[in-house]
Tab-separated table of C-alpha atoms in Angstrom:
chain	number	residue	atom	x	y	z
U	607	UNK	CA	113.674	95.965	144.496
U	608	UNK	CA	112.924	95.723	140.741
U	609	UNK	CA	114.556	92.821	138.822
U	610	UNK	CA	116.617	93.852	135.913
U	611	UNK	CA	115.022	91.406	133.115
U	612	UNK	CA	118.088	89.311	131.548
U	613	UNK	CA	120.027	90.643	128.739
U	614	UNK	CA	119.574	88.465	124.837
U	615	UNK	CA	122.644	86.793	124.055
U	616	UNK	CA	124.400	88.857	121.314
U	617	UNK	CA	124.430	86.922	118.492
U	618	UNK	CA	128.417	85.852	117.606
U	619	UNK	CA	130.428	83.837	115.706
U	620	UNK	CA	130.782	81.838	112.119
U	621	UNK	CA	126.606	81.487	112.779
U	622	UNK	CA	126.090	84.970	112.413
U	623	UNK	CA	128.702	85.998	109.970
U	624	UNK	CA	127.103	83.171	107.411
U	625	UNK	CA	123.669	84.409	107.891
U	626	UNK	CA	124.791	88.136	107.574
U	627	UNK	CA	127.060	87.818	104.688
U	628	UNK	CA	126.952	84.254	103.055
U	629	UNK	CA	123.072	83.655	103.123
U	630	UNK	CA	121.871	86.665	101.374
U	631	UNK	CA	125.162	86.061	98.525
U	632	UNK	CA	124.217	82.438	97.750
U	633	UNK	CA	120.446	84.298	97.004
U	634	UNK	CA	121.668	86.744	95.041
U	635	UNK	CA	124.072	84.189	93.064
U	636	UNK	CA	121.113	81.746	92.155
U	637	UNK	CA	118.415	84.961	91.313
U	638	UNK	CA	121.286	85.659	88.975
U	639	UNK	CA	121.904	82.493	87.719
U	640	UNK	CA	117.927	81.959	86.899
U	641	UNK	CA	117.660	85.129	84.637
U	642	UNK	CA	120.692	84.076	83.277
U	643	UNK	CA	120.234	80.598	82.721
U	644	UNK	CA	116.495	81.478	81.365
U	645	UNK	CA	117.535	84.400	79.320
U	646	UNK	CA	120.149	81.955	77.537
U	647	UNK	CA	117.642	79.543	76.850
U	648	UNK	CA	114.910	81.934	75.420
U	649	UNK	CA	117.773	82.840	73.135
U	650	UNK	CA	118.652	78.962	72.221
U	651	UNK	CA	115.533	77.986	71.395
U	652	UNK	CA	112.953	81.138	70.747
U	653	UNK	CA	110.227	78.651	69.705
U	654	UNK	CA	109.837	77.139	72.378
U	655	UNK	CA	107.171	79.611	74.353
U	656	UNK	CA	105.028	79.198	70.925
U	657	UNK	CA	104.976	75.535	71.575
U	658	UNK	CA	104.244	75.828	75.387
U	659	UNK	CA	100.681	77.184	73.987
U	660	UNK	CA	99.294	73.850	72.940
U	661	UNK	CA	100.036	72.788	76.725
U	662	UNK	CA	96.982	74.545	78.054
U	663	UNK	CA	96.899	75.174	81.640
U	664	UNK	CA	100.140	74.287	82.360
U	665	UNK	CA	101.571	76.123	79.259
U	666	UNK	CA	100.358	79.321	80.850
U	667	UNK	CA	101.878	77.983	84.265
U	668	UNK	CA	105.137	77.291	82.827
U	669	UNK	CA	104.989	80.453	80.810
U	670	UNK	CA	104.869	82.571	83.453
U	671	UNK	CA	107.274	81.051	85.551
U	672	UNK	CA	109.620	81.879	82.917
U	673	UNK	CA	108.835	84.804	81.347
U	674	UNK	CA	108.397	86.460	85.212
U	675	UNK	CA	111.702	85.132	86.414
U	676	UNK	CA	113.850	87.487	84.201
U	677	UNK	CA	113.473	90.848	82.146
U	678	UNK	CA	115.508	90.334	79.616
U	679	UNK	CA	113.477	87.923	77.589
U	680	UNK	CA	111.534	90.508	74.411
U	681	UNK	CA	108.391	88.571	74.884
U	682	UNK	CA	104.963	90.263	76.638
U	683	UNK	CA	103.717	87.223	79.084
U	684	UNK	CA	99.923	89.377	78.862
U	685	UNK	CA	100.579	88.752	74.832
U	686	UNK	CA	100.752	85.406	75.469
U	687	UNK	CA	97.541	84.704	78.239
U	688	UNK	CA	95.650	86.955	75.801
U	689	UNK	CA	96.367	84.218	72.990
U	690	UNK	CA	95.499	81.592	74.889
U	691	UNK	CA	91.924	83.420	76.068
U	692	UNK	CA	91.065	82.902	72.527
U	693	UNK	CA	90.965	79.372	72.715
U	694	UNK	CA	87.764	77.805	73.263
U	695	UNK	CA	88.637	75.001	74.425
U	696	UNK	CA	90.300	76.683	77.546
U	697	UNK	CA	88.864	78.267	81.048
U	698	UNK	CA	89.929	82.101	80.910
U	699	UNK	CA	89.621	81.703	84.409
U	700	UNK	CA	91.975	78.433	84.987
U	701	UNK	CA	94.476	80.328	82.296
U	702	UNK	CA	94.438	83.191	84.859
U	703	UNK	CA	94.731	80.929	87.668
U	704	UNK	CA	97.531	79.075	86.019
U	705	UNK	CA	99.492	81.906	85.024
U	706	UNK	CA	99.238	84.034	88.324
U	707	UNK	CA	100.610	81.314	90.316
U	708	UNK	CA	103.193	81.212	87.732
U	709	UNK	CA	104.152	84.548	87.943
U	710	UNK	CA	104.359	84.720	91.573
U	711	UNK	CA	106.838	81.994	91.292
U	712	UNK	CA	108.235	83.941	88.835
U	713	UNK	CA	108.869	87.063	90.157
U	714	UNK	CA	110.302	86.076	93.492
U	715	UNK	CA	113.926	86.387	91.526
U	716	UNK	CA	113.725	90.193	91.390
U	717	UNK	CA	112.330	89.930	95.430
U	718	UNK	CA	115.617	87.754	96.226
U	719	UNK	CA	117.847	90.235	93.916
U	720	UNK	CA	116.516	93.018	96.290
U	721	UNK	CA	117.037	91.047	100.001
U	722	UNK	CA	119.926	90.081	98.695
U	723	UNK	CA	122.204	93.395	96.768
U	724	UNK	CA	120.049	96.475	97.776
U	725	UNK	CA	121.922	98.494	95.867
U	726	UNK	CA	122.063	97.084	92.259
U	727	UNK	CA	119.197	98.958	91.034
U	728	UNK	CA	119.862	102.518	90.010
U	729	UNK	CA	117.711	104.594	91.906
U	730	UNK	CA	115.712	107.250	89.276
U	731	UNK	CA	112.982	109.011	89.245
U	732	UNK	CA	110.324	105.718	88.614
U	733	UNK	CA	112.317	103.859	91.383
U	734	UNK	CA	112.009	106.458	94.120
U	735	UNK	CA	108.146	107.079	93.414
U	736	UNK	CA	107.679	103.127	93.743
U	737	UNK	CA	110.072	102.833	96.499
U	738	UNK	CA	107.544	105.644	98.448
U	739	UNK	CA	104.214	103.464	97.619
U	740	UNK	CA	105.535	100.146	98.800
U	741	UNK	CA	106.965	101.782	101.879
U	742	UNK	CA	103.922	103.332	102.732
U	743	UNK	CA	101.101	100.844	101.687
U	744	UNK	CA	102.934	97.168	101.896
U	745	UNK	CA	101.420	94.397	100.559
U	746	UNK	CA	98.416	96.698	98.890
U	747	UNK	CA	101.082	98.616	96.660
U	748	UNK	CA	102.634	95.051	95.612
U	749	UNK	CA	98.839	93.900	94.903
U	750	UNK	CA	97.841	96.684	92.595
U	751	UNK	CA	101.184	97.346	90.713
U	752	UNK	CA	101.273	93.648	89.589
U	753	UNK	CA	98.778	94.533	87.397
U	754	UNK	CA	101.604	96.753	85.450
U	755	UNK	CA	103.975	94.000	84.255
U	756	UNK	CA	105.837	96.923	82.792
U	757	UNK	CA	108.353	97.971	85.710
U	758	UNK	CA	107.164	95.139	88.202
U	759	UNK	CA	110.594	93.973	88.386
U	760	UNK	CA	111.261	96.981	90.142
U	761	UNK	CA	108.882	96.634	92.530
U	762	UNK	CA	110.078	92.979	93.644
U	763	UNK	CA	113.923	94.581	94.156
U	764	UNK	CA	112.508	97.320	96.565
U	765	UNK	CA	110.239	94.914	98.507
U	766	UNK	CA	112.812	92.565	98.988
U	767	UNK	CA	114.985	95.497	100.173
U	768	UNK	CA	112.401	96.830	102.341
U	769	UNK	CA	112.624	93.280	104.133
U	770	UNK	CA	108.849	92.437	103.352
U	771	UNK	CA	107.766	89.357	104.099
U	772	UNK	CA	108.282	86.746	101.385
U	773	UNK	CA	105.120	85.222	102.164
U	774	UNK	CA	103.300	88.844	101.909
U	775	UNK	CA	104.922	89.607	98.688
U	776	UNK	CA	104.109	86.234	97.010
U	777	UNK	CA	100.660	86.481	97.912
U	778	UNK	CA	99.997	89.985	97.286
U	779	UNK	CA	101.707	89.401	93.549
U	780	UNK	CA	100.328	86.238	92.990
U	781	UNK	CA	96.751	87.658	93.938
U	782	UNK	CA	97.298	90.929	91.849
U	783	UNK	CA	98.722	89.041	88.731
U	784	UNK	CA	95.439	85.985	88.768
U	785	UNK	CA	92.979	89.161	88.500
U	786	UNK	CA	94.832	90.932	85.657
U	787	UNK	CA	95.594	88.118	83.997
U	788	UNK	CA	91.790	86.574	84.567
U	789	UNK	CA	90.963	90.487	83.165
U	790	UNK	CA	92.773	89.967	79.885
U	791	UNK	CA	91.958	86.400	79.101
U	792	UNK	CA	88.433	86.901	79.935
U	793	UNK	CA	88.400	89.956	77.475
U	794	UNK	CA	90.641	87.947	75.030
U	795	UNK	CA	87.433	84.932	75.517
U	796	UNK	CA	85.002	87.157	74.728
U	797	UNK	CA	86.287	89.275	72.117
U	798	UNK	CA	86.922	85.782	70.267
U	799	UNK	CA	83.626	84.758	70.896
U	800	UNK	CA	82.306	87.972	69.417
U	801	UNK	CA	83.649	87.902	65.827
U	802	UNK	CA	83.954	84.181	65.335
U	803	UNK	CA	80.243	84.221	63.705
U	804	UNK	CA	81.573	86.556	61.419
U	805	UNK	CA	84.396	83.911	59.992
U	806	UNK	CA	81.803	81.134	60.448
């Protein structure tokens, strides 16, 4: 006579209520409160990304962090590592080392929006065809479309909807934002290097 393998305890209670309905709230609540909170700031003081340059490495660290974390700040953070790749006395590859870790710090507040209120973002045209990539290829769509700081917001709502792993989506957008950002300080090194004898 076959044994009928036990039955998992149903989850019940205040336990499961929090975690259902309270957990993924409070995330929500502080992504909100970051773009918020950094948006305001940028606004207070719009000088003070210009002085982050002279900071180096950790400029381009802090940068990132801040300029990834919200959308609503007018300021291109590729603008920004490409000015700094024209400064000799910094590694284009430690300012794109810098900065990608930065932005995968960064960008985990459009992930958390997306675990946390899947329906916020009105779903268009762009949002279904992105939607359709990072269902299909994962990780690999969240890799190469971090090279397109453009609409990458989008991309962190719908992979935090999806229920990706937050490791997999840090790593894949910190990996895909060191290259391009490597890419355009390198090119930003190089182009410098290329006309300075003409000024010299």
């Amino acid at each position: 006579m076959e044994q009928t393998p036990p039955l998992k305890p149903v989850k019940t209670g205040i336990w499961a209520w929090l975690k259902k309905r309270i957990v993924p709230l409070l995330g929500l609540i502080l992504a909100l409160a970051i773009i918020i909170v950094v948006g305001y700031f940028y606004f207070k003081h719009p000088d003070f990304f210009e002085s982050l340059k002279g900071y180096g490495y950790l400029g381009a660290f802090v940068i990132s962090v801040v300029l990834n974390a919200t959308v609503i700040i007018p300021v291109s953070n590729m603008a920004i590592i490409f000015s700094l790749g024209t400064l000799p006395t910094l590694s284009p590859l430690l300012i794109g080392l810098a900065g990608g870790l930065g932005a995968g710090i960064g960008e985990m507040t459009g992930y958390i929006v997306g675990r946390s209120g899947r329906g916020l973002l009105a779903k268009n045209t762009i949002y279904a065809r992105v939607e359709k990539w990072v269902k299909r290829w994962g990780w690999v769509a969240v890799f190469f479309l971090s090279g397109v700081p453009l609409f990458f917001d989008i991309v962190g709502i719908i992979a935090g909807a999806a229920r990706m792993p937050v490791w997999r989506f840090f790593l894949a957008c910190w990996l895909g934002r060191t290259v391009s950002y490597c890419i355009v300080a390198y090119l930003a090194h190089i182009g410098f290097q290329a006309i300075l004898p003409w000024f010299g």
